[in-house]
Amino acid sequence: MKVALFIPCYIDQFYPNVAIATLELLEKFGCEVHYPLNQTCCGQPMANSGFEHLSKGCDKNFLENFKGYEYIVSPSGSCTLHVKDHVLGKDGGNAKIYELTEFLVDVLKVENLQAHFPHKVGLHQSCHGQRGLKLAQMSELVAQPYSKPEKLLKMVAGLSIIELDRKDECCGFGGTFCVAEEAVSAKMGKDRVADHLRHEAEFITGADVSCLMHMEGILKRKGSNVKVKHIAEILNSKI
């Protein structure tokens, strides 16, 4: 299966190991992975701030780079949702974009992972992934619970998922929201981190590095030993 890998700009600049883990995971499951070298920002920051008309160049560049691919995979729920709703619909042909855990569960049908991570882990369900891409059930709905990221984490040997009091609460990052409303954003982040700390998490993971970066800053300022790690890195951890 031929797959195009889309790496959001903040992963490329700040967390390149997440991109490497994503590539290695896809190759483990037999994917022929292509990385269009001229890819850049998908335009989400401008669009979410009310300036979508300024992201036309990003849209055009994305479509040119990923033209001809049936599957596009990205380790970012928020960027995946933006491309899915605002970019591919314009002139994306038959291309479909998937967040990494979504692709592993729904397309590759992964049922077994050769991974080992002997730690207590808290799973952060980011808003774009949960409510936009439907990666997990929302707690406010009276419906059967499910979580694609959690399903994969349960396949990792030695890993223990902690139970949170408010498992799908927003961390407060929200892209430019954390800049425009930094006090509210910081308080939401502190509340989210506190839930993980109460339940003795050693690591906090999730499918969006942006949310993890927000919580990582709070943890460091608290002097906490708890670390953040993108789910791709845990699923790709070696036995």
Tab-separated table of C-alpha atoms in Angstrom:
chain	number	residue	atom	x	y	z
A	1	MET	CA	0.000	0.000	0.000
A	2	LYS	CA	1.416	3.375	-1.050
A	3	VAL	CA	1.016	6.090	1.583
A	4	ALA	CA	1.980	9.768	1.602
A	5	LEU	CA	3.258	11.070	4.931
A	6	PHE	CA	2.220	14.584	5.976
A	7	ILE	CA	4.260	16.016	8.850
A	8	PRO	CA	2.891	19.254	10.396
A	9	CYS	CA	5.339	22.121	10.782
A	10	TYR	CA	5.571	22.049	14.592
A	11	ILE	CA	6.432	18.332	14.531
A	12	ASP	CA	9.053	18.985	11.874
A	13	GLN	CA	10.586	21.838	13.877
A	14	PHE	CA	10.210	20.733	17.498
A	15	TYR	CA	9.439	16.994	17.691
A	16	PRO	CA	11.110	15.271	14.698
A	17	ASN	CA	11.232	11.951	16.571
A	18	VAL	CA	7.444	11.789	16.239
A	19	ALA	CA	7.809	11.925	12.451
A	20	ILE	CA	10.462	9.211	12.508
A	21	ALA	CA	8.308	6.971	14.736
A	22	THR	CA	5.331	7.462	12.413
A	23	LEU	CA	7.401	6.502	9.369
A	24	GLU	CA	8.796	3.405	11.072
A	25	LEU	CA	5.356	2.309	12.266
A	26	LEU	CA	3.839	2.557	8.800
A	27	GLU	CA	6.748	0.650	7.291
A	28	LYS	CA	6.405	-2.072	9.931
A	29	PHE	CA	2.902	-2.728	8.642
A	30	GLY	CA	3.995	-2.986	5.030
A	31	CYS	CA	3.286	0.521	3.778
A	32	GLU	CA	5.384	2.060	1.021
A	33	VAL	CA	5.806	5.521	2.514
A	34	HIS	CA	6.440	8.614	0.382
A	35	TYR	CA	7.362	12.019	1.811
A	36	PRO	CA	6.730	14.942	-0.578
A	37	LEU	CA	9.714	17.200	0.083
A	38	ASN	CA	8.033	20.522	-0.687
A	39	GLN	CA	5.258	20.139	1.866
A	40	THR	CA	4.847	22.852	4.462
A	41	CYS	CA	2.161	24.226	6.815
A	42	CYS	CA	-1.377	23.134	5.962
A	43	GLY	CA	-2.729	26.611	6.746
A	44	GLN	CA	-4.631	25.676	9.891
A	45	PRO	CA	-3.279	28.538	12.092
A	46	MET	CA	-4.537	31.186	9.677
A	47	ALA	CA	-7.889	29.506	9.089
A	48	ASN	CA	-8.587	28.968	12.801
A	49	SER	CA	-7.787	32.610	13.499
A	50	GLY	CA	-10.333	33.869	10.970
A	51	PHE	CA	-7.913	34.443	8.094
A	52	GLU	CA	-8.625	31.450	5.865
A	53	HIS	CA	-8.371	33.708	2.819
A	54	LEU	CA	-4.658	34.076	3.596
A	55	SER	CA	-4.068	30.315	3.501
A	56	LYS	CA	-4.753	29.851	-0.230
A	57	GLY	CA	-1.036	29.401	-0.958
A	58	CYS	CA	-0.838	26.663	1.674
A	59	ASP	CA	-3.879	24.953	0.175
A	60	LYS	CA	-2.411	25.035	-3.332
A	61	ASN	CA	0.964	23.765	-2.148
A	62	PHE	CA	-0.627	20.900	-0.228
A	63	LEU	CA	-2.729	19.805	-3.189
A	64	GLU	CA	0.258	19.937	-5.539
A	65	ASN	CA	2.474	17.939	-3.179
A	66	PHE	CA	-0.035	15.220	-2.365
A	67	LYS	CA	-1.644	14.891	-5.778
A	68	GLY	CA	-2.037	11.293	-6.919
A	69	TYR	CA	-1.960	9.653	-3.485
A	70	GLU	CA	-4.967	7.652	-2.358
A	71	TYR	CA	-3.901	7.685	1.296
A	72	ILE	CA	-2.339	10.555	3.240
A	73	VAL	CA	-1.394	9.898	6.876
A	74	SER	CA	-0.450	12.424	9.555
A	75	PRO	CA	0.447	12.147	13.268
A	76	SER	CA	-1.758	15.134	14.097
A	77	GLY	CA	-5.509	15.125	14.641
A	78	SER	CA	-5.969	18.884	14.325
A	79	CYS	CA	-4.022	19.239	11.066
A	80	THR	CA	-5.717	16.138	9.655
A	81	LEU	CA	-9.152	17.590	10.390
A	82	HIS	CA	-8.252	20.928	8.801
A	83	VAL	CA	-6.982	19.291	5.600
A	84	LYS	CA	-9.967	16.955	5.465
A	85	ASP	CA	-12.584	19.707	5.885
A	86	HIS	CA	-10.923	22.725	4.264
A	87	VAL	CA	-8.335	21.591	1.741
A	88	LEU	CA	-9.035	18.219	0.109
A	89	GLY	CA	-12.667	19.092	-0.484
A	90	LYS	CA	-11.592	21.864	-2.861
A	91	ASP	CA	-9.636	19.830	-5.401
A	92	GLY	CA	-8.273	16.760	-3.694
A	93	GLY	CA	-9.579	14.199	-6.145
A	94	ASN	CA	-9.919	10.777	-4.508
A	95	ALA	CA	-7.298	11.439	-1.837
A	96	LYS	CA	-8.222	10.731	1.770
A	97	ILE	CA	-6.302	11.904	4.821
A	98	TYR	CA	-6.152	9.934	8.065
A	99	GLU	CA	-4.769	10.659	11.497
A	100	LEU	CA	-2.217	7.960	12.368
A	101	THR	CA	-4.226	5.959	14.940
A	102	GLU	CA	-7.310	6.206	12.726
A	103	PHE	CA	-5.333	4.768	9.818
A	104	LEU	CA	-3.854	1.947	11.905
A	105	VAL	CA	-7.253	0.903	13.287
A	106	ASP	CA	-9.634	1.578	10.391
A	107	VAL	CA	-7.515	0.964	7.294
A	108	LEU	CA	-4.661	-1.348	8.299
A	109	LYS	CA	-6.859	-3.157	10.864
A	110	VAL	CA	-3.953	-3.561	13.295
A	111	GLU	CA	-4.652	-6.175	15.966
A	112	ASN	CA	-1.144	-6.792	17.281
A	113	LEU	CA	1.808	-4.542	18.088
A	114	GLN	CA	5.355	-5.639	18.815
A	115	ALA	CA	5.947	-2.842	21.310
A	116	HIS	CA	7.007	-2.601	24.946
A	117	PHE	CA	6.527	0.389	27.254
A	118	PRO	CA	6.411	-0.577	30.958
A	119	HIS	CA	4.912	2.608	32.390
A	120	LYS	CA	1.678	4.088	33.736
A	121	VAL	CA	0.293	6.271	30.962
A	122	GLY	CA	-2.454	8.879	30.859
A	123	LEU	CA	-4.191	9.305	27.497
A	124	HIS	CA	-5.187	12.824	26.488
A	125	GLN	CA	-8.056	12.806	23.990
A	126	SER	CA	-7.518	16.003	21.987
A	127	CYS	CA	-10.630	17.902	20.925
A	128	HIS	CA	-10.081	17.955	17.150
A	129	GLY	CA	-9.396	14.235	17.072
A	130	GLN	CA	-12.241	13.264	19.355
A	131	ARG	CA	-15.016	15.587	18.256
A	132	GLY	CA	-13.884	16.220	14.690
A	133	LEU	CA	-12.408	12.927	13.519
A	134	LYS	CA	-14.404	10.769	15.971
A	135	LEU	CA	-11.296	8.989	17.249
A	136	ALA	CA	-13.096	8.364	20.542
A	137	GLN	CA	-16.590	8.602	21.976
A	138	MET	CA	-17.538	11.826	23.728
A	139	SER	CA	-18.501	11.380	27.380
A	140	GLU	CA	-21.486	13.729	27.053
A	141	LEU	CA	-23.179	11.275	24.688
A	142	VAL	CA	-25.137	8.311	26.007
A	143	ALA	CA	-23.482	5.808	23.687
A	144	GLN	CA	-21.103	2.871	23.692
A	145	PRO	CA	-17.617	4.110	24.613
A	146	TYR	CA	-14.699	3.518	22.266
A	147	SER	CA	-11.253	4.969	21.665
A	148	LYS	CA	-8.991	4.138	18.737
A	149	PRO	CA	-5.840	5.456	20.466
A	150	GLU	CA	-6.695	3.486	23.612
A	151	LYS	CA	-7.289	0.318	21.606
A	152	LEU	CA	-3.759	0.572	20.229
A	153	LEU	CA	-2.178	1.429	23.578
A	154	LYS	CA	-3.718	-1.702	25.092
A	155	MET	CA	-1.673	-3.739	22.604
A	156	VAL	CA	1.603	-2.394	24.045
A	157	ALA	CA	3.279	-4.844	26.418
A	158	GLY	CA	3.816	-3.577	29.961
A	159	LEU	CA	1.778	-0.410	29.478
A	160	SER	CA	-0.880	0.482	32.045
A	161	ILE	CA	-3.506	3.109	31.141
A	162	ILE	CA	-4.654	5.186	34.115
A	163	GLU	CA	-8.304	6.105	34.592
A	164	LEU	CA	-8.887	9.866	34.569
A	165	ASP	CA	-11.716	11.723	36.296
A	166	ARG	CA	-12.491	13.750	33.160
A	167	LYS	CA	-11.048	11.700	30.306
A	168	ASP	CA	-12.068	13.969	27.419
A	169	GLU	CA	-11.614	17.410	28.959
A	170	CYS	CA	-9.854	20.049	26.821
A	171	CYS	CA	-6.285	20.939	27.814
A	172	GLY	CA	-6.780	24.586	26.827
A	173	PHE	CA	-4.196	24.787	24.060
A	174	GLY	CA	-6.546	25.533	21.167
A	175	GLY	CA	-3.886	26.861	18.774
A	176	THR	CA	-3.942	30.655	18.824
A	177	PHE	CA	-6.402	30.507	21.746
A	178	CYS	CA	-3.423	29.970	24.064
A	179	VAL	CA	-2.006	33.279	22.804
A	180	ALA	CA	-5.195	35.347	22.783
A	181	GLU	CA	-6.516	33.937	26.082
A	182	GLU	CA	-3.362	32.798	27.813
A	183	ALA	CA	-4.728	32.985	31.379
A	184	VAL	CA	-7.742	30.780	30.575
A	185	SER	CA	-5.585	28.447	28.494
A	186	ALA	CA	-3.014	28.046	31.276
A	187	LYS	CA	-5.681	27.320	33.926
A	188	MET	CA	-7.326	24.697	31.699
A	189	GLY	CA	-3.939	23.115	31.103
A	190	LYS	CA	-3.156	23.019	34.820
A	191	ASP	CA	-6.498	21.326	35.520
A	192	ARG	CA	-5.856	18.745	32.814
A	193	VAL	CA	-2.359	18.004	34.072
A	194	ALA	CA	-3.596	17.740	37.675
A	195	ASP	CA	-5.989	14.941	36.677
A	196	HIS	CA	-3.077	12.904	35.314
A	197	LEU	CA	-0.923	13.630	38.360
A	198	ARG	CA	-3.706	12.592	40.777
A	199	HIS	CA	-3.742	9.193	39.131
A	200	GLU	CA	0.039	8.829	39.199
A	201	ALA	CA	0.782	8.927	35.486
A	202	GLU	CA	4.426	8.536	34.526
A	203	PHE	CA	3.749	9.683	30.968
A	204	ILE	CA	0.993	11.634	29.228
A	205	THR	CA	0.364	10.676	25.627
A	206	GLY	CA	-1.975	11.725	22.858
A	207	ALA	CA	-2.349	12.086	19.092
A	208	ASP	CA	-1.622	15.838	18.960
A	209	VAL	CA	1.838	17.167	19.806
A	210	SER	CA	0.381	20.668	20.165
A	211	CYS	CA	-1.668	19.620	23.198
A	212	LEU	CA	1.235	17.622	24.592
A	213	MET	CA	3.570	20.597	24.151
A	214	HIS	CA	1.128	22.774	26.110
A	215	MET	CA	0.977	20.295	28.987
A	216	GLU	CA	4.725	19.669	28.823
A	217	GLY	CA	5.339	23.348	29.534
A	218	ILE	CA	3.064	23.189	32.581
A	219	LEU	CA	4.768	20.033	33.873
A	220	LYS	CA	8.222	21.580	33.504
A	221	ARG	CA	7.181	24.740	35.333
A	222	LYS	CA	5.851	22.566	38.164
A	223	GLY	CA	9.145	20.715	38.347
A	224	SER	CA	7.300	17.447	37.692
A	225	ASN	CA	9.057	14.263	36.611
A	226	VAL	CA	6.078	13.275	34.450
A	227	LYS	CA	6.949	13.269	30.746
A	228	VAL	CA	4.888	13.651	27.582
A	229	LYS	CA	5.310	11.324	24.611
A	230	HIS	CA	3.367	11.221	21.361
A	231	ILE	CA	1.436	8.005	20.821
A	232	ALA	CA	3.482	7.145	17.716
A	233	GLU	CA	6.631	6.953	19.849
A	234	ILE	CA	4.965	4.601	22.340
A	235	LEU	CA	3.460	2.363	19.650
A	236	ASN	CA	6.895	2.215	18.023
A	237	SER	CA	8.794	1.512	21.251
A	238	LYS	CA	11.119	-1.443	21.051
A	239	ILE	CA	10.756	-4.702	22.938
